[in-house]
């Protein structure tokens, strides 16, 4: 037979009767990991669906698939607390950072192997109550929401009771129509609004388990 096998760019083979066409290698065949720098090995690993530092593990099997969502959740959770608690309340800020870290870990790196069996009664009760998170996750969310409420209240008290350059508190300076006092009031409202909004998200989702 004069049929010759040709390999297309995806590695699929097909016959062309009557033609003597040489086999075309795939792109990954040209990437020899022993002769490539680290960037080249990473590219070869990506083509083959592997992580460059874990040749035998696919991205789906990695504990952390992407650093982007992890960093976004961590920064978005901790930043409002840092702005409204530091440096007055280091203990509360530390508690918020610990709870945020625990929540990030539960969200992106669930502990333990996947369950092989389910408790039918627990599963049915969760379905009826529309509960989608574990009890531990719910407790962490409620705790983190409580820290946010504490941050909002202490930030409001601190901003309104701190004397300005004139030696007067915020209310007195607002009454005197000081322009700087108006800016401080807007800052106080903004900080409290952000903290209470995020507190509502974490506490409601923790209470409802969603």
CSV table of N, CA and C in Angstrom, one decimal, residues 155-188:
chain,number,residue,atom,x,y,z
A,155,UNK,N,-13.8,52.5,64.8
A,155,UNK,CA,-13.3,53.5,63.9
A,155,UNK,C,-14.2,54.8,64.0
A,156,UNK,N,-15.5,54.6,64.1
A,156,UNK,CA,-16.4,55.7,64.2
A,156,UNK,C,-16.2,56.5,65.5
A,157,UNK,N,-16.0,55.7,66.6
A,157,UNK,CA,-15.7,56.3,67.9
A,157,UNK,C,-14.4,57.1,67.9
A,158,UNK,N,-13.4,56.5,67.3
A,158,UNK,CA,-12.1,57.1,67.3
A,158,UNK,C,-12.1,58.4,66.4
A,159,UNK,N,-12.7,58.3,65.3
A,159,UNK,CA,-12.8,59.5,64.4
A,159,UNK,C,-13.5,60.7,65.0
A,160,UNK,N,-14.6,60.4,65.7
A,160,UNK,CA,-15.5,61.4,66.2
A,160,UNK,C,-14.9,62.0,67.5
A,161,UNK,N,-14.1,61.2,68.2
A,161,UNK,CA,-13.6,61.7,69.5
A,161,UNK,C,-12.2,62.2,69.5
A,162,UNK,N,-11.5,62.1,68.3
A,162,UNK,CA,-10.1,62.6,68.2
A,162,UNK,C,-10.1,64.1,67.9
A,163,UNK,N,-9.3,64.8,68.7
A,163,UNK,CA,-9.3,66.2,68.5
A,163,UNK,C,-8.4,66.6,67.3
A,164,UNK,N,-8.8,67.6,66.6
A,164,UNK,CA,-8.1,68.0,65.4
A,164,UNK,C,-7.0,69.0,65.8
A,165,UNK,N,-6.5,69.7,64.8
A,165,UNK,CA,-5.4,70.7,65.1
A,165,UNK,C,-5.8,71.8,66.0
A,166,UNK,N,-7.1,72.1,65.9
A,166,UNK,CA,-7.6,73.2,66.8
A,166,UNK,C,-7.9,72.8,68.2
A,167,UNK,N,-7.8,71.5,68.5
A,167,UNK,CA,-8.0,70.9,69.8
A,167,UNK,C,-9.5,70.6,70.0
A,168,UNK,N,-10.3,70.7,69.0
A,168,UNK,CA,-11.7,70.4,69.2
A,168,UNK,C,-12.0,69.0,68.5
A,169,UNK,N,-13.1,68.4,69.0
A,169,UNK,CA,-13.5,67.1,68.4
A,169,UNK,C,-14.3,67.4,67.1
A,170,UNK,N,-14.6,66.3,66.4
A,170,UNK,CA,-15.2,66.4,65.1
A,170,UNK,C,-16.5,67.2,65.1
A,171,UNK,N,-17.4,66.9,66.0
A,171,UNK,CA,-18.7,67.6,66.0
A,171,UNK,C,-18.5,69.1,66.2
A,172,UNK,N,-17.6,69.5,67.1
A,172,UNK,CA,-17.4,71.0,67.3
A,172,UNK,C,-16.8,71.6,66.0
A,173,UNK,N,-15.9,70.9,65.3
A,173,UNK,CA,-15.3,71.5,64.1
A,173,UNK,C,-16.3,71.5,63.0
A,174,UNK,N,-17.2,70.5,62.9
A,174,UNK,CA,-18.2,70.6,61.9
A,174,UNK,C,-19.2,71.8,62.2
A,175,UNK,N,-19.5,72.0,63.4
A,175,UNK,CA,-20.3,73.1,63.8
A,175,UNK,C,-19.7,74.5,63.4
A,176,UNK,N,-18.3,74.5,63.5
A,176,UNK,CA,-17.6,75.7,63.1
A,176,UNK,C,-17.3,75.7,61.6
A,177,UNK,N,-17.8,74.8,60.9
A,177,UNK,CA,-17.8,74.7,59.4
A,177,UNK,C,-16.3,74.6,58.9
A,178,UNK,N,-15.5,73.8,59.6
A,178,UNK,CA,-14.2,73.6,59.1
A,178,UNK,C,-14.2,72.7,57.9
A,179,UNK,N,-13.5,73.0,56.9
A,179,UNK,CA,-13.5,72.2,55.7
A,179,UNK,C,-12.8,70.9,55.9
A,180,UNK,N,-11.8,70.8,56.7
A,180,UNK,CA,-11.1,69.6,57.0
A,180,UNK,C,-12.0,68.6,57.8
A,181,UNK,N,-12.9,69.2,58.6
A,181,UNK,CA,-13.8,68.3,59.4
A,181,UNK,C,-14.8,67.6,58.5
A,182,UNK,N,-15.2,68.3,57.4
A,182,UNK,CA,-16.1,67.7,56.5
A,182,UNK,C,-15.4,66.5,55.8
A,183,UNK,N,-14.2,66.6,55.4
A,183,UNK,CA,-13.4,65.5,54.8
A,183,UNK,C,-13.3,64.4,55.8
A,184,UNK,N,-13.0,64.7,57.1
A,184,UNK,CA,-13.0,63.6,58.1
A,184,UNK,C,-14.3,62.9,58.3
A,185,UNK,N,-15.4,63.6,58.2
A,185,UNK,CA,-16.7,63.0,58.3
A,185,UNK,C,-17.0,62.1,57.1
A,186,UNK,N,-16.6,62.5,55.9
A,186,UNK,CA,-16.8,61.6,54.8
A,186,UNK,C,-15.9,60.4,54.9
A,187,UNK,N,-14.7,60.5,55.4
A,187,UNK,CA,-13.8,59.4,55.6
A,187,UNK,C,-14.4,58.4,56.6
A,188,UNK,N,-15.0,59.0,57.7
A,188,UNK,CA,-15.6,58.2,58.7
A,188,UNK,C,-16.8,57.4,58.2
